[in-house]
């Protein structure tokens, strides 16, 4: 399979979006965030393109302004705010990164590397924003225009940086001996912060394996939609089963009856939440009364309320094991506690998390309706 890094990234964020984009080849309009990101990237390239004289800050801002596309914004206020933000990014960046101070090896360099083994080989392609020669090695940099910054732990395990490093090593194979001198960095331009890390050979192997696992999922045609904040920037909402209904008026498809059912369901669910809270309060009051009066049941015209005591038990694990193991029944009472596992997952290193993910199997599938009130 031949796949670009950005397509793999799309699959990781939403498999259905990947299908729309890369398999069905349905064109979607570029989001304003994507257009903004491209203009900033283009300006970064302009700033660092080697020449006799590096561009000044004014020239860099002028370049940004000339590449600006106001048409993608919804209204003039939004467009003005985005433009000012872009100018501020360029100014802040330039102040911290005078282009004279860098030894650029390559800008926006395209790559296509082979991953996997003999019977399972794939080509991954992509573009590396920038490669610098540093005092004692190299630095591979990717610019980000996202609002959210990841933790250092995420950067330490970021798969994109590992792939870019592998692509770099395919051009400079002898550098594998000096991995500790090749820095990989994500530069968050909206924050003016660069987060860097180094990779070991083991980490490179792990990220290659992760890539192969994703490719396997794509080949198995697993294309479930993944709703996330990224949906706000997805151009496929009108055809996506998770969002399509929102555009029903444009498509003129619903019957009155279905709309009423949806509305009633939301109302009933909200009423259930209110009822649950009220029931808990009443229960507290009645139990207090029973305790005070020393009674176990209370009577009303509509019925009788009785107090029941439910007990849950913990067992002495050692003694239980000693009793059940000789009968070959110990294993059958051991069950993975999903909640406890989720809690410890948060603090485990990413490679172990990935391995645990791979051990997951669907036990049972049930369908329910959840309500998110506006
Ligand atoms: S709208 Fe969201 S769930 Fe639907 S395809 Fe796009 S990213 Fe995926």
Coordinates of C-alpha atoms and ligand atoms in Angstrom, one line a residue:
X1 CA 0.0 0.0 0.0
X2 CA 1.2 3.5 -0.7
X3 CA -0.1 6.1 1.8
X4 CA 0.9 9.6 2.8
X5 CA 1.6 10.4 6.4
X6 CA -1.3 12.9 6.4
X7 CA -3.7 10.2 5.2
X8 CA -2.5 8.0 8.1
X9 CA -3.0 10.8 10.5
X10 CA -6.5 11.4 9.1
X11 CA -7.3 7.7 9.7
X12 CA -6.1 8.0 13.3
X13 CA -8.4 11.0 13.9
X14 CA -11.4 9.6 12.0
X15 CA -11.4 6.4 9.9
X16 CA -14.5 7.5 8.1
X17 CA -13.0 10.8 7.1
X18 CA -10.0 8.8 5.7
X19 CA -12.4 6.7 3.7
X20 CA -14.3 9.7 2.2
X21 CA -11.0 11.4 1.4
X22 CA -8.7 8.6 0.2
X23 CA -10.9 5.8 -0.9
X24 CA -14.1 7.4 -2.2
X25 CA -12.0 10.4 -3.3
X26 CA -14.8 12.8 -2.4
X27 CA -13.6 16.4 -2.6
X28 CA -14.3 18.6 0.4
X29 CA -13.7 22.3 0.6
X30 CA -10.6 23.2 2.5
X31 CA -11.3 24.6 6.0
X32 CA -10.2 28.1 6.8
X33 CA -7.9 26.6 9.4
X34 CA -6.2 24.5 6.7
X35 CA -5.9 27.6 4.4
X36 CA -4.5 29.7 7.3
X37 CA -2.0 26.9 8.1
X38 CA -0.8 26.7 4.5
X39 CA -0.3 30.5 4.3
X40 CA 1.8 30.4 7.5
X41 CA 3.8 27.4 6.3
X42 CA 4.4 29.1 2.9
X43 CA 5.7 32.2 4.8
X44 CA 8.0 30.1 7.0
X45 CA 9.5 28.7 3.8
X46 CA 10.0 32.2 2.4
X47 CA 11.7 33.3 5.6
X48 CA 14.2 30.4 5.6
X49 CA 14.8 30.0 1.9
X50 CA 18.6 30.3 1.6
X51 CA 19.8 33.3 -0.4
X52 CA 22.5 36.0 -0.5
X53 CA 20.3 38.1 2.0
X54 CA 17.7 36.6 4.2
X55 CA 14.3 38.4 4.0
X56 CA 13.6 41.1 6.6
X57 CA 10.6 41.0 9.0
X58 CA 8.8 43.6 6.8
X59 CA 9.4 41.5 3.6
X60 CA 8.2 38.4 5.5
X61 CA 5.0 40.1 6.6
X62 CA 4.4 41.4 3.1
X63 CA 4.8 37.9 1.7
X64 CA 2.2 36.7 4.2
X65 CA -0.2 39.5 3.2
X66 CA 0.3 38.7 -0.5
X67 CA -0.4 35.0 0.0
X68 CA -3.5 35.8 2.1
X69 CA -6.9 34.4 0.9
X70 CA -9.8 36.3 2.5
X71 CA -12.4 34.4 0.6
X72 CA -12.4 31.4 2.9
X73 CA -13.7 33.3 6.0
X74 CA -17.3 33.6 7.0
X75 CA -17.3 37.4 7.7
X76 CA -15.0 40.4 7.6
X77 CA -14.5 40.4 11.5
X78 CA -13.4 36.8 11.4
X79 CA -11.1 37.5 8.5
X80 CA -9.5 40.5 10.2
X81 CA -8.9 38.5 13.4
X82 CA -7.2 35.7 11.5
X83 CA -5.1 38.1 9.5
X84 CA -3.9 39.9 12.7
X85 CA -3.1 36.6 14.3
X86 CA -1.1 35.5 11.3
X87 CA 0.9 38.8 11.4
X88 CA 1.5 38.3 15.1
X89 CA 2.8 34.8 14.5
X90 CA 5.2 36.0 11.9
X91 CA 6.5 38.9 14.1
X92 CA 6.9 36.7 17.2
X93 CA 8.6 34.0 15.2
X94 CA 10.9 36.3 13.4
X95 CA 12.0 37.9 16.7
X96 CA 13.0 34.5 18.2
X97 CA 14.3 33.0 14.9
X98 CA 16.4 35.4 12.9
X99 CA 16.9 33.5 9.6
X100 CA 20.6 34.5 9.6
X101 CA 21.2 32.2 12.5
X102 CA 20.2 28.9 10.9
X103 CA 22.0 26.5 8.7
X104 CA 19.1 25.2 6.5
X105 CA 19.7 21.8 4.9
X106 CA 16.2 21.4 3.3
X107 CA 12.8 23.0 3.3
X108 CA 9.5 21.2 2.5
X109 CA 11.4 18.2 1.4
X110 CA 9.3 15.4 0.0
X111 CA 10.0 11.8 1.0
X112 CA 8.7 8.3 0.3
X113 CA 10.0 5.5 2.5
X114 CA 9.5 1.8 2.6
X115 CA 8.2 0.3 5.9
X116 CA 7.5 -3.3 6.9
X117 CA 9.0 -6.6 6.0
X118 CA 9.2 -8.7 2.8
X119 CA 5.6 -9.9 2.7
X120 CA 4.2 -6.8 4.3
X121 CA 5.9 -3.8 2.6
X122 CA 4.3 -0.3 2.3
X123 CA 5.4 3.1 1.1
X124 CA 4.8 6.1 3.4
X125 CA 5.2 9.5 1.8
X126 CA 5.1 13.0 3.2
X127 CA 6.8 16.4 3.4
X128 CA 9.2 17.5 6.1
X129 CA 8.8 21.3 6.8
X130 CA 12.5 21.9 7.7
X131 CA 15.8 20.2 8.3
X132 CA 18.6 22.2 9.9
X133 CA 22.3 21.5 10.5
X134 CA 23.0 22.1 14.1
X135 CA 26.4 22.4 15.8
X136 CA 26.8 18.7 16.4
X137 CA 24.0 17.1 14.4
X138 CA 20.7 17.9 12.8
X139 CA 17.2 19.2 13.7
X140 CA 14.0 18.1 12.0
X141 CA 11.2 20.6 12.5
X142 CA 7.5 20.5 11.8
X143 CA 5.4 23.7 12.2
X144 CA 2.0 23.5 13.8
X145 CA -0.7 26.1 13.7
X146 CA -3.0 24.3 16.1
X147 CA -4.4 25.9 19.2
X148 CA -3.7 23.0 21.5
X149 CA -0.2 22.1 22.6
X150 CA 0.6 18.5 23.5
X151 CA 2.4 17.3 26.6
X152 CA 6.2 16.6 26.4
X153 CA 5.3 12.9 26.8
X154 CA 3.3 13.0 23.6
X155 CA 6.1 14.7 21.7
X156 CA 8.5 12.1 23.0
X157 CA 6.3 9.5 21.4
X158 CA 4.9 11.5 18.4
X159 CA 4.6 9.1 15.5
X160 CA 5.0 11.9 12.9
X161 CA 8.4 12.9 14.2
X162 CA 9.5 9.3 14.2
X163 CA 8.5 8.9 10.5
X164 CA 10.2 12.1 9.6
X165 CA 13.3 10.9 11.3
X166 CA 13.1 7.6 9.4
X167 CA 12.8 9.5 6.2
X168 CA 15.8 11.6 7.1
X169 CA 17.8 8.5 7.9
X170 CA 16.9 7.0 4.5
X171 CA 18.7 10.0 3.0
X172 CA 21.6 10.0 5.5
X173 CA 21.9 6.3 6.6
X174 CA 25.2 6.8 8.4
X175 CA 23.5 9.2 10.9
X176 CA 21.7 6.2 12.5
X177 CA 24.9 5.9 14.6
X178 CA 24.3 9.4 16.0
X179 CA 20.6 9.4 16.9
X180 CA 21.3 11.3 20.1
X181 CA 22.5 14.2 17.9
X182 CA 19.3 14.4 15.8
X183 CA 16.7 16.5 17.4
X184 CA 13.0 16.2 16.3
X185 CA 10.8 19.2 17.0
X186 CA 7.3 20.5 16.8
X187 CA 7.1 24.2 16.6
X188 CA 3.7 25.5 17.9
X189 CA 3.6 28.9 16.1
X190 CA 0.5 30.3 17.9
X191 CA 2.2 29.8 21.2
X192 CA 5.7 30.6 20.0
X193 CA 6.9 27.3 21.7
X194 CA 9.1 24.6 20.3
X195 CA 8.9 21.1 21.9
X196 CA 11.8 18.8 21.1
X197 CA 12.8 15.2 21.6
X198 CA 15.3 12.6 20.5
X199 CA 14.5 9.0 19.4
X200 CA 16.1 5.7 20.1
X201 CA 16.3 2.8 17.6
X202 CA 13.7 1.0 19.7
X203 CA 11.3 3.9 19.5
X204 CA 11.7 4.0 15.7
X205 CA 10.9 0.3 15.5
X206 CA 7.8 0.8 17.7
X207 CA 6.5 3.7 15.6
X208 CA 7.0 1.6 12.5
X209 CA 5.0 -1.2 14.1
X210 CA 2.3 1.3 15.0
X211 CA 2.2 2.4 11.4
X212 CA 1.9 -1.2 10.2
X213 CA -1.0 -1.8 12.7
X214 CA -2.9 1.2 11.3
X215 CA -2.3 0.0 7.7
X216 CA -3.7 -3.4 8.8
X217 CA -6.8 -1.7 10.1
X218 CA -7.2 0.2 6.9
X219 CA -6.8 -3.0 4.9
X220 CA -9.5 -4.7 7.1
X221 CA -11.8 -1.8 6.0
X222 CA -12.5 -0.6 9.5
X223 CA -14.0 2.8 8.8
X224 CA -16.0 3.8 11.8
X225 CA -16.7 7.5 12.3
X226 CA -14.9 9.1 15.2
X227 CA -16.7 12.2 16.6
X228 CA -14.3 14.7 18.1
X229 CA -13.7 18.5 18.2
X230 CA -12.0 18.0 14.8
X231 CA -15.5 17.4 13.3
X232 CA -15.9 21.2 13.4
X233 CA -13.3 21.5 10.7
X234 CA -14.4 18.5 8.7
X235 CA -15.7 19.2 5.2
X236 CA -17.7 15.9 5.1
X237 CA -20.3 16.7 7.8
X238 CA -23.1 16.8 5.2
X239 CA -22.5 13.2 4.2
X240 CA -21.3 11.8 7.6
X241 CA -23.9 9.6 9.4
X242 CA -22.9 11.4 12.7
X243 CA -23.8 14.8 11.4
X244 CA -25.9 14.4 8.2
X245 CA -29.2 14.7 10.1
X246 CA -28.3 18.2 11.2
X247 CA -28.7 19.3 7.6
X248 CA -32.2 17.7 7.2
X249 CA -33.9 20.9 6.4
X250 CA -31.6 21.6 3.5
X251 CA -32.2 18.0 2.3
X252 CA -36.0 18.1 3.1
X253 CA -36.1 14.5 4.3
X254 CA -37.7 14.1 7.8
X255 CA -41.3 13.4 8.6
X256 CA -43.1 15.3 11.3
X257 CA -43.5 12.1 13.3
X258 CA -39.7 11.4 13.5
X259 CA -39.0 15.0 14.6
X260 CA -41.6 14.7 17.3
X261 CA -40.2 11.4 18.5
X262 CA -36.7 12.9 18.7
X263 CA -37.9 15.9 20.6
X264 CA -40.0 13.8 23.0
X265 CA -37.0 11.4 23.6
X266 CA -34.8 14.4 24.6
X267 CA -37.5 15.8 26.9
X268 CA -38.1 12.4 28.6
X269 CA -34.4 11.8 29.1
X270 CA -34.0 15.3 30.7
X271 CA -37.0 14.6 32.9
X272 CA -35.4 11.2 33.9
X273 CA -32.3 13.1 35.1
X274 CA -34.5 15.5 37.2
X275 CA -36.5 12.6 38.6
X276 CA -33.4 10.6 39.5
X277 CA -32.0 13.6 41.5
X278 CA -35.4 14.1 43.2
X279 CA -35.7 10.4 44.0
X280 CA -32.3 10.4 45.7
X281 CA -33.3 13.4 47.8
X282 CA -36.6 11.8 48.9
X283 CA -34.9 8.5 49.7
X284 CA -32.5 10.3 52.0
X285 CA -35.5 12.0 53.8
X286 CA -37.5 8.8 54.2
X287 CA -34.5 6.8 55.4
X288 CA -33.8 9.5 58.0
X289 CA -37.5 9.2 59.2
X290 CA -37.3 5.4 59.4
X291 CA -34.1 5.6 61.5
X292 CA -35.7 8.1 63.8
X293 CA -38.9 6.1 64.2
X294 CA -37.1 2.7 64.3
X295 CA -39.3 1.3 61.5
X296 CA -38.3 -0.8 58.5
X297 CA -41.4 -0.1 56.4
X298 CA -43.6 3.0 55.8
X299 CA -47.1 3.1 54.5
X300 CA -49.1 5.4 52.1
X301 CA -52.3 5.1 50.2
X302 CA -50.4 4.3 47.0
X303 CA -48.2 1.5 48.5
X304 CA -45.6 0.5 51.0
X305 CA -41.9 1.4 51.0
X306 CA -39.6 -1.2 52.6
X307 CA -35.9 -0.8 53.6
X308 CA -33.6 -3.4 52.1
X309 CA -30.0 -3.8 52.9
X310 CA -27.8 -4.9 50.0
X311 CA -24.4 -6.2 50.8
X312 CA -21.3 -6.4 48.6
X313 CA -18.4 -8.6 49.7
X314 CA -14.7 -8.7 49.2
X315 CA -13.0 -12.0 49.5
X316 CA -9.7 -12.9 51.0
X317 CA -7.8 -13.4 47.7
X318 CA -5.1 -15.7 49.1
X319 CA -7.5 -18.0 50.8
X320 CA -9.8 -18.1 47.8
X321 CA -6.9 -18.9 45.5
X322 CA -5.7 -21.7 47.8
X323 CA -9.2 -23.2 47.6
X324 CA -9.9 -22.8 43.9
X325 CA -6.5 -23.4 42.3
X326 CA -6.4 -27.1 43.1
X327 CA -9.8 -27.4 41.5
X328 CA -8.6 -25.7 38.4
X329 CA -11.2 -22.9 38.8
X330 CA -9.0 -19.9 39.9
X331 CA -8.5 -18.6 36.3
X332 CA -12.2 -18.6 35.6
X333 CA -13.0 -16.2 38.5
X334 CA -10.3 -13.7 37.5
X335 CA -11.6 -11.0 35.3
X336 CA -9.9 -7.8 34.1
X337 CA -11.4 -4.8 35.7
X338 CA -12.1 -2.4 32.9
X339 CA -12.4 0.7 35.1
X340 CA -9.2 -0.1 37.0
X341 CA -7.4 -0.7 33.7
X342 CA -8.6 2.6 32.2
X343 CA -7.3 4.4 35.3
X344 CA -3.8 2.9 35.1
X345 CA -3.7 3.4 31.3
X346 CA -3.5 7.2 31.9
X347 CA -0.1 6.8 33.7
X348 CA 1.4 4.1 31.5
X349 CA 4.1 4.8 28.9
X350 CA 2.7 5.1 25.3
X351 CA 4.3 2.0 23.9
X352 CA 2.7 -0.2 26.6
X353 CA -0.6 1.6 26.1
X354 CA -0.4 0.7 22.4
X355 CA 0.4 -2.9 23.2
X356 CA -2.6 -3.0 25.6
X357 CA -4.9 -1.5 22.9
X358 CA -3.9 -4.5 20.7
X359 CA -5.1 -7.0 23.3
X360 CA -8.7 -5.6 23.1
X361 CA -11.4 -7.7 21.7
X362 CA -15.1 -6.9 21.4
X363 CA -17.1 -9.0 23.9
X364 CA -20.6 -7.8 23.2
X365 CA -22.2 -5.0 21.2
X366 CA -25.3 -3.1 22.4
X367 CA -26.9 -0.1 20.9
X368 CA -28.2 2.7 23.1
X369 CA -29.2 6.4 22.5
X370 CA -27.3 9.1 24.3
X371 CA -28.5 12.6 24.6
X372 CA -26.4 15.8 24.6
X373 CA -28.6 18.7 25.4
X374 CA -27.9 22.0 23.6
Ligands
LIG1 S1 -17.7 14.9 10.6 FE1 -16.4 14.0 12.2 S2 -17.1 11.9 12.3 FE2 -17.8 12.7 10.4 S3 -16.2 12.1 8.9 FE3 -15.8 14.2 9.6 S4 -14.3 13.9 11.3 FE4 -15.4 11.9 11.0

